[in-house]
PDB file of C-alpha atoms in Angstrom:
ATOM      1  CA  UNK A  25      23.781   6.276   9.426  1.00 47.00           C
ATOM      2  CA  UNK A  26      23.540   9.711   9.344  1.00 51.00           C
ATOM      3  CA  UNK A  27      20.694   9.508   6.262  1.00 62.00           C
ATOM      4  CA  UNK A  28      18.382   7.143   8.581  1.00 75.00           C
ATOM      5  CA  UNK A  29      17.078  10.143  10.752  1.00 83.00           C
ATOM      6  CA  UNK A  30      13.359   9.789  12.080  1.00 83.00           C
ATOM      7  CA  UNK A  31      12.338  12.336   9.858  1.00 86.00           C
ATOM      8  CA  UNK A  32      13.933  10.441   6.723  1.00 89.00           C
ATOM      9  CA  UNK A  33      12.257   7.488   7.334  1.00 90.00           C
ATOM     10  CA  UNK A  34       8.853   9.079   7.788  1.00 90.00           C
ATOM     11  CA  UNK A  35       9.088  10.636   4.415  1.00 92.00           C
ATOM     12  CA  UNK A  36      10.408   7.754   2.408  1.00 93.00           C
ATOM     13  CA  UNK A  37       7.491   5.367   4.178  1.00 94.00           C
ATOM     14  CA  UNK A  38       4.925   7.872   2.962  1.00 94.00           C
ATOM     15  CA  UNK A  39       6.557   8.585  -0.472  1.00 95.00           C
ATOM     16  CA  UNK A  40       6.552   4.555  -0.972  1.00 96.00           C
ATOM     17  CA  UNK A  41       3.006   4.286   0.387  1.00 96.00           C
ATOM     18  CA  UNK A  42       1.601   7.098  -1.979  1.00 96.00           C
ATOM     19  CA  UNK A  43       3.428   5.193  -4.958  1.00 96.00           C
ATOM     20  CA  UNK A  44       1.245   1.944  -3.683  1.00 96.00           C
ATOM     21  CA  UNK A  45      -1.430   3.911  -3.411  1.00 96.00           C
ATOM     22  CA  UNK A  46      -1.529   5.379  -6.770  1.00 96.00           C
ATOM     23  CA  UNK A  47      -0.717   2.067  -8.011  1.00 96.00           C
ATOM     24  CA  UNK A  48      -3.778   0.621  -6.543  1.00 96.00           C
ATOM     25  CA  UNK A  49      -5.964   3.242  -7.908  1.00 96.00           C
ATOM     26  CA  UNK A  50      -4.662   2.793 -11.452  1.00 95.00           C
ATOM     27  CA  UNK A  51      -4.626  -1.194 -11.237  1.00 94.00           C
ATOM     28  CA  UNK A  52      -8.182  -0.935  -9.868  1.00 94.00           C
ATOM     29  CA  UNK A  53      -9.600   0.155 -13.168  1.00 92.00           C
ATOM     30  CA  UNK A  54      -7.728  -1.411 -15.871  1.00 90.00           C
ATOM     31  CA  UNK A  55      -9.088  -3.908 -17.588  1.00 89.00           C
ATOM     32  CA  UNK A  56      -5.996  -6.113 -17.793  1.00 90.00           C
ATOM     33  CA  UNK A  57      -6.620  -8.055 -14.738  1.00 91.00           C
ATOM     34  CA  UNK A  58      -7.282 -11.145 -17.046  1.00 90.00           C
ATOM     35  CA  UNK A  59      -6.288 -12.140 -20.453  1.00 90.00           C
ATOM     36  CA  UNK A  60      -7.201 -15.033 -22.960  1.00 86.00           C
ATOM     37  CA  UNK A  61      -6.425 -15.565 -26.685  1.00 80.00           C
ATOM     38  CA  UNK A  62      -7.737 -18.859 -28.728  1.00 68.00           C
ATOM     39  CA  UNK A  63      -5.827 -21.243 -30.826  1.00 63.00           C
ATOM     40  CA  UNK A  64      -8.779 -21.106 -33.126  1.00 62.00           C
ATOM     41  CA  UNK A  65      -8.547 -17.388 -33.585  1.00 64.00           C
ATOM     42  CA  UNK A  66      -5.345 -15.911 -33.012  1.00 67.00           C
ATOM     43  CA  UNK A  67      -6.472 -12.247 -34.189  1.00 74.00           C
ATOM     44  CA  UNK A  68      -8.787 -12.204 -31.015  1.00 82.00           C
ATOM     45  CA  UNK A  69      -7.616 -11.272 -27.833  1.00 86.00           C
ATOM     46  CA  UNK A  70      -9.875 -11.284 -24.690  1.00 87.00           C
ATOM     47  CA  UNK A  71      -9.272  -8.893 -21.330  1.00 90.00           C
ATOM     48  CA  UNK A  72     -11.303  -8.640 -18.611  1.00 90.00           C
ATOM     49  CA  UNK A  73     -10.876  -6.381 -15.541  1.00 90.00           C
ATOM     50  CA  UNK A  74     -12.998  -5.671 -12.283  1.00 92.00           C
ATOM     51  CA  UNK A  75     -15.378  -3.351 -14.074  1.00 91.00           C
ATOM     52  CA  UNK A  76     -15.062  -3.685 -17.903  1.00 89.00           C
ATOM     53  CA  UNK A  77     -14.785  -6.437 -20.447  1.00 89.00           C
ATOM     54  CA  UNK A  78     -12.513  -5.634 -23.708  1.00 89.00           C
ATOM     55  CA  UNK A  79     -11.848  -7.300 -26.630  1.00 88.00           C
ATOM     56  CA  UNK A  80      -9.093  -6.738 -29.278  1.00 85.00           C
ATOM     57  CA  UNK A  81      -9.177  -7.357 -33.056  1.00 82.00           C
ATOM     58  CA  UNK A  82      -6.706  -6.100 -35.679  1.00 78.00           C
ATOM     59  CA  UNK A  83      -9.770  -4.869 -37.597  1.00 79.00           C
ATOM     60  CA  UNK A  84     -11.740  -2.774 -34.947  1.00 78.00           C
ATOM     61  CA  UNK A  85      -8.941  -2.511 -32.590  1.00 82.00           C
ATOM     62  CA  UNK A  86      -9.936  -2.659 -28.896  1.00 84.00           C
ATOM     63  CA  UNK A  87     -13.447  -2.473 -27.799  1.00 85.00           C
ATOM     64  CA  UNK A  88     -14.458  -2.247 -23.920  1.00 86.00           C
ATOM     65  CA  UNK A  89     -17.957  -3.361 -22.156  1.00 87.00           C
ATOM     66  CA  UNK A  90     -18.780  -2.340 -18.821  1.00 88.00           C
ATOM     67  CA  UNK A  91     -20.523  -5.136 -16.685  1.00 86.00           C
ATOM     68  CA  UNK A  92     -24.310  -4.679 -16.855  1.00 82.00           C
ATOM     69  CA  UNK A  93     -25.276  -5.931 -13.617  1.00 82.00           C
ATOM     70  CA  UNK A  94     -23.429  -5.516  -9.867  1.00 80.00           C
ATOM     71  CA  UNK A  95     -25.266  -8.744  -8.765  1.00 79.00           C
ATOM     72  CA  UNK A  96     -24.555 -10.952 -11.773  1.00 81.00           C
ATOM     73  CA  UNK A  97     -20.691 -10.506 -11.221  1.00 86.00           C
ATOM     74  CA  UNK A  98     -18.684 -13.739 -10.473  1.00 87.00           C
ATOM     75  CA  UNK A  99     -18.335 -14.027  -6.867  1.00 89.00           C
ATOM     76  CA  UNK A 100     -14.067 -13.660  -7.093  1.00 89.00           C
ATOM     77  CA  UNK A 101     -14.645 -10.332  -9.221  1.00 90.00           C
ATOM     78  CA  UNK A 102     -17.411  -8.983  -7.105  1.00 91.00           C
ATOM     79  CA  UNK A 103     -15.273  -9.983  -3.766  1.00 92.00           C
ATOM     80  CA  UNK A 104     -11.978  -8.040  -5.574  1.00 93.00           C
ATOM     81  CA  UNK A 105     -13.694  -4.991  -6.590  1.00 93.00           C
ATOM     82  CA  UNK A 106     -15.219  -4.616  -2.846  1.00 94.00           C
ATOM     83  CA  UNK A 107     -11.987  -5.334  -1.342  1.00 95.00           C
ATOM     84  CA  UNK A 108      -9.843  -3.202  -4.006  1.00 96.00           C
ATOM     85  CA  UNK A 109     -12.487   0.149  -2.976  1.00 95.00           C
ATOM     86  CA  UNK A 110     -11.947  -0.747   0.399  1.00 96.00           C
ATOM     87  CA  UNK A 111      -8.075  -0.688  -0.301  1.00 96.00           C
ATOM     88  CA  UNK A 112      -8.355   2.707  -1.875  1.00 97.00           C
ATOM     89  CA  UNK A 113     -10.519   4.165   0.790  1.00 97.00           C
ATOM     90  CA  UNK A 114      -8.103   3.053   3.827  1.00 97.00           C
ATOM     91  CA  UNK A 115      -4.863   4.140   1.918  1.00 96.00           C
ATOM     92  CA  UNK A 116      -6.211   7.650   1.213  1.00 97.00           C
ATOM     93  CA  UNK A 117      -7.016   7.700   5.316  1.00 96.00           C
ATOM     94  CA  UNK A 118      -3.845   6.631   6.346  1.00 96.00           C
ATOM     95  CA  UNK A 119      -1.894   8.821   3.719  1.00 96.00           C
ATOM     96  CA  UNK A 120      -3.482  11.383   5.116  1.00 94.00           C
ATOM     97  CA  UNK A 121      -3.122  10.483   8.906  1.00 93.00           C
ATOM     98  CA  UNK A 122       0.697  10.109   8.333  1.00 93.00           C
ATOM     99  CA  UNK A 123       0.883  13.076   6.221  1.00 92.00           C
ATOM    100  CA  UNK A 124      -0.303  15.105   9.456  1.00 90.00           C
ATOM    101  CA  UNK A 125       2.056  12.885  11.592  1.00 87.00           C
ATOM    102  CA  UNK A 126       5.551  14.255   9.872  1.00 87.00           C
ATOM    103  CA  UNK A 127       7.732  16.114  11.572  1.00 84.00           C
ATOM    104  CA  UNK A 128       8.121  19.501  10.367  1.00 79.00           C
ATOM    105  CA  UNK A 129       4.283  19.889   9.341  1.00 79.00           C
ATOM    106  CA  UNK A 130       2.723  23.171  10.905  1.00 76.00           C
ATOM    107  CA  UNK A 131      -0.451  21.400  11.825  1.00 69.00           C
ATOM    108  CA  UNK A 132      -0.218  20.244  15.195  1.00 56.00           C
ATOM    109  CA  UNK A 133       3.116  21.457  15.622  1.00 57.00           C
ATOM    110  CA  UNK A 134       4.241  20.947  19.653  1.00 63.00           C
ATOM    111  CA  UNK A 135       1.571  18.123  19.968  1.00 76.00           C
ATOM    112  CA  UNK A 136       4.244  15.286  19.571  1.00 77.00           C
ATOM    113  CA  UNK A 137       1.849  13.117  21.163  1.00 83.00           C
ATOM    114  CA  UNK A 138      -0.935  13.405  18.244  1.00 86.00           C
ATOM    115  CA  UNK A 139       1.763  13.469  15.803  1.00 86.00           C
ATOM    116  CA  UNK A 140       2.486   9.915  17.273  1.00 87.00           C
ATOM    117  CA  UNK A 141      -0.965   8.680  17.202  1.00 90.00           C
ATOM    118  CA  UNK A 142      -1.284  10.048  13.633  1.00 91.00           C
ATOM    119  CA  UNK A 143       1.739   8.107  12.250  1.00 92.00           C
ATOM    120  CA  UNK A 144       0.692   4.856  13.991  1.00 93.00           C
ATOM    121  CA  UNK A 145      -3.049   5.456  12.526  1.00 95.00           C
ATOM    122  CA  UNK A 146      -1.450   6.018   9.495  1.00 95.00           C
ATOM    123  CA  UNK A 147       0.156   2.860   9.409  1.00 95.00           C
ATOM    124  CA  UNK A 148      -2.367   0.675  10.420  1.00 96.00           C
ATOM    125  CA  UNK A 149      -4.569   2.095   7.591  1.00 97.00           C
ATOM    126  CA  UNK A 150      -1.756   1.365   5.232  1.00 96.00           C
ATOM    127  CA  UNK A 151      -0.939  -1.919   6.024  1.00 96.00           C
ATOM    128  CA  UNK A 152      -4.593  -2.417   5.556  1.00 97.00           C
ATOM    129  CA  UNK A 153      -4.570  -0.921   2.214  1.00 97.00           C
ATOM    130  CA  UNK A 154      -2.012  -2.979   1.375  1.00 96.00           C
ATOM    131  CA  UNK A 155      -3.402  -6.329   2.713  1.00 97.00           C
ATOM    132  CA  UNK A 156      -6.700  -5.618   0.919  1.00 96.00           C
ATOM    133  CA  UNK A 157      -4.805  -5.104  -2.507  1.00 96.00           C
ATOM    134  CA  UNK A 158      -3.030  -8.212  -2.043  1.00 96.00           C
ATOM    135  CA  UNK A 159      -5.996 -10.426  -1.138  1.00 95.00           C
ATOM    136  CA  UNK A 160      -8.433  -9.912  -3.945  1.00 94.00           C
ATOM    137  CA  UNK A 161      -5.342 -10.339  -6.622  1.00 95.00           C
ATOM    138  CA  UNK A 162      -3.966 -13.474  -4.932  1.00 94.00           C
ATOM    139  CA  UNK A 163      -7.800 -14.780  -4.809  1.00 92.00           C
ATOM    140  CA  UNK A 164      -7.993 -14.715  -8.367  1.00 92.00           C
ATOM    141  CA  UNK A 165      -4.770 -15.689  -9.173  1.00 92.00           C
ATOM    142  CA  UNK A 166      -5.561 -19.135  -7.214  1.00 93.00           C
ATOM    143  CA  UNK A 167      -8.896 -19.350  -8.781  1.00 91.00           C
ATOM    144  CA  UNK A 168      -7.578 -18.896 -12.667  1.00 89.00           C
ATOM    145  CA  UNK A 169      -4.802 -21.400 -11.725  1.00 89.00           C
ATOM    146  CA  UNK A 170      -7.407 -24.098 -10.456  1.00 87.00           C
ATOM    147  CA  UNK A 171      -9.670 -23.173 -13.646  1.00 84.00           C
ATOM    148  CA  UNK A 172      -6.318 -23.370 -16.042  1.00 83.00           C
ATOM    149  CA  UNK A 173      -5.503 -27.143 -14.980  1.00 81.00           C
ATOM    150  CA  UNK A 174      -8.776 -28.338 -14.615  1.00 74.00           C
ATOM    151  CA  UNK A 175      -9.104 -31.721 -16.505  1.00 74.00           C
ATOM    152  CA  UNK A 176     -12.885 -31.530 -17.063  1.00 76.00           C
ATOM    153  CA  UNK A 177     -12.704 -28.733 -19.532  1.00 72.00           C
ATOM    154  CA  UNK A 178     -11.362 -29.793 -23.220  1.00 68.00           C
ATOM    155  CA  UNK A 179      -7.987 -28.845 -24.396  1.00 68.00           C
ATOM    156  CA  UNK A 180      -9.440 -26.867 -27.153  1.00 66.00           C
ATOM    157  CA  UNK A 181     -11.302 -24.317 -24.656  1.00 73.00           C
ATOM    158  CA  UNK A 182      -9.487 -20.956 -24.212  1.00 75.00           C
ATOM    159  CA  UNK A 183      -8.230 -20.209 -20.509  1.00 81.00           C
ATOM    160  CA  UNK A 184      -7.805 -17.130 -18.570  1.00 82.00           C
ATOM    161  CA  UNK A 185      -4.359 -16.426 -17.960  1.00 87.00           C
ATOM    162  CA  UNK A 186      -2.782 -13.571 -15.477  1.00 89.00           C
ATOM    163  CA  UNK A 187      -3.029  -9.917 -16.923  1.00 89.00           C
ATOM    164  CA  UNK A 188      -0.247  -7.324 -16.395  1.00 90.00           C
ATOM    165  CA  UNK A 189      -2.989  -5.422 -13.627  1.00 92.00           C
ATOM    166  CA  UNK A 190      -2.193  -8.522 -11.521  1.00 93.00           C
ATOM    167  CA  UNK A 191       1.277  -7.948 -11.277  1.00 94.00           C
ATOM    168  CA  UNK A 192       0.950  -4.199 -10.787  1.00 95.00           C
ATOM    169  CA  UNK A 193      -1.519  -5.241  -7.704  1.00 95.00           C
ATOM    170  CA  UNK A 194       0.777  -7.360  -6.277  1.00 96.00           C
ATOM    171  CA  UNK A 195       3.610  -4.389  -6.585  1.00 96.00           C
ATOM    172  CA  UNK A 196       0.919  -1.763  -5.245  1.00 96.00           C
ATOM    173  CA  UNK A 197       0.064  -4.052  -2.047  1.00 96.00           C
ATOM    174  CA  UNK A 198       3.692  -4.625  -1.626  1.00 97.00           C
ATOM    175  CA  UNK A 199       4.667  -1.209  -1.455  1.00 96.00           C
ATOM    176  CA  UNK A 200       1.621  -0.267   0.861  1.00 97.00           C
ATOM    177  CA  UNK A 201       2.849  -2.940   3.236  1.00 97.00           C
ATOM    178  CA  UNK A 202       6.242  -1.944   3.501  1.00 96.00           C
ATOM    179  CA  UNK A 203       5.302   2.028   3.850  1.00 95.00           C
ATOM    180  CA  UNK A 204       3.094   0.846   6.481  1.00 95.00           C
ATOM    181  CA  UNK A 205       5.576  -1.008   8.193  1.00 95.00           C
ATOM    182  CA  UNK A 206       8.265   1.585   8.024  1.00 94.00           C
ATOM    183  CA  UNK A 207       6.145   4.098   9.653  1.00 93.00           C
ATOM    184  CA  UNK A 208       5.823   2.076  12.858  1.00 93.00           C
ATOM    185  CA  UNK A 209       9.986   1.805  12.279  1.00 92.00           C
ATOM    186  CA  UNK A 210       9.546   5.784  12.259  1.00 91.00           C
ATOM    187  CA  UNK A 211       7.598   5.718  15.313  1.00 90.00           C
ATOM    188  CA  UNK A 212      10.230   3.448  17.629  1.00 89.00           C
ATOM    189  CA  UNK A 213      12.803   6.052  16.216  1.00 87.00           C
ATOM    190  CA  UNK A 214      11.260   8.494  17.309  1.00 82.00           C
ATOM    191  CA  UNK A 215      10.647   7.325  20.716  1.00 77.00           C
ATOM    192  CA  UNK A 216      14.218   6.450  21.002  1.00 74.00           C
ATOM    193  CA  UNK A 217      15.522  10.008  19.940  1.00 74.00           C
ATOM    194  CA  UNK A 218      12.928  11.229  22.606  1.00 68.00           C
ATOM    195  CA  UNK A 219      14.440   8.980  25.434  1.00 73.00           C
ATOM    196  CA  UNK A 220      17.937  10.086  24.383  1.00 71.00           C
ATOM    197  CA  UNK A 221      16.962  13.927  24.179  1.00 65.00           C
ATOM    198  CA  UNK A 222      15.653  13.475  27.786  1.00 65.00           C
ATOM    199  CA  UNK A 223      18.493  11.611  29.167  1.00 67.00           C
ATOM    200  CA  UNK A 224      20.706  14.565  27.930  1.00 67.00           C
ATOM    201  CA  UNK A 225      18.689  17.463  29.381  1.00 63.00           C
ATOM    202  CA  UNK A 226      18.315  15.504  32.663  1.00 63.00           C
ATOM    203  CA  UNK A 227      22.390  15.077  32.861  1.00 56.00           C
ATOM    204  CA  UNK A 228      22.922  18.783  31.826  1.00 59.00           C
ATOM    205  CA  UNK A 229      20.312  19.741  34.600  1.00 64.00           C
ATOM    206  CA  UNK A 230      22.067  17.770  37.250  1.00 58.00           C
ATOM    207  CA  UNK A 231      25.681  19.065  35.966  1.00 62.00           C
ATOM    208  CA  UNK A 232      24.265  22.650  36.076  1.00 63.00           C
ATOM    209  CA  UNK A 233      22.783  21.944  39.774  1.00 59.00           C
ATOM    210  CA  UNK A 234      26.422  20.437  40.554  1.00 57.00           C
ATOM    211  CA  UNK A 235      28.160  23.662  39.387  1.00 58.00           C
ATOM    212  CA  UNK A 236      26.332  25.828  41.006  1.00 57.00           C
ATOM    213  CA  UNK A 237      26.617  23.856  44.379  1.00 51.00           C
ATOM    214  CA  UNK A 238      30.046  23.807  44.153  1.00 53.00           C
ATOM    215  CA  UNK A 239      30.351  27.725  43.027  1.00 54.00           C
ATOM    216  CA  UNK A 240      28.364  27.881  46.729  1.00 53.00           C
ATOM    217  CA  UNK A 241      30.590  25.667  48.304  1.00 56.00           C
ATOM    218  CA  UNK A 242      33.542  27.888  47.097  1.00 53.00           C
ATOM    219  CA  UNK A 243      31.901  31.038  48.177  1.00 54.00           C
ATOM    220  CA  UNK A 244      31.421  29.966  51.738  1.00 54.00           C
TER     221      UNK A 244
END
């Protein structure tokens, strides 16, 4: 298709990756990773994220409190917080590297090899960012499922369930992985276009040399 040029795929991949990165940043600080309500007190809802725990009541509204100790965090929350911070850092590096590797960006003009390297580096960082976003949310989801169906806990005890932030984290990780993968597609498309251009140039040079040879033969 005409629209699927290397330049278009590069920009579309960067746009998708940037959307995944923004969603990851927002999701990391949302206190909606876990939600819990009790049948004993339906007027009270509990929410927990990586940084805060919140309680919502109809009388007071929502009240949040940050976790006081980093070392006192549950292991899954601690690991998720670290991995999400790594995801944000690698995501920013990947988007920045991919941006400077785009066709049409003035920095590095005429240095196609350097631009290709930046695109590959950006793709690697963005995919790593996507994996480190999908890993913690999947870990927390697995632990919640195990605890939810734990037969040793009494039925009246409330259990944590999936919050909205977990679904946005899955969506963000998917966007990052897809965006990073299509950056590699753009690199392959660029290599293919470069080979075609070199073949066309070599073919034109051959035709010119043949034309000059025929003209010399006619003159003689």
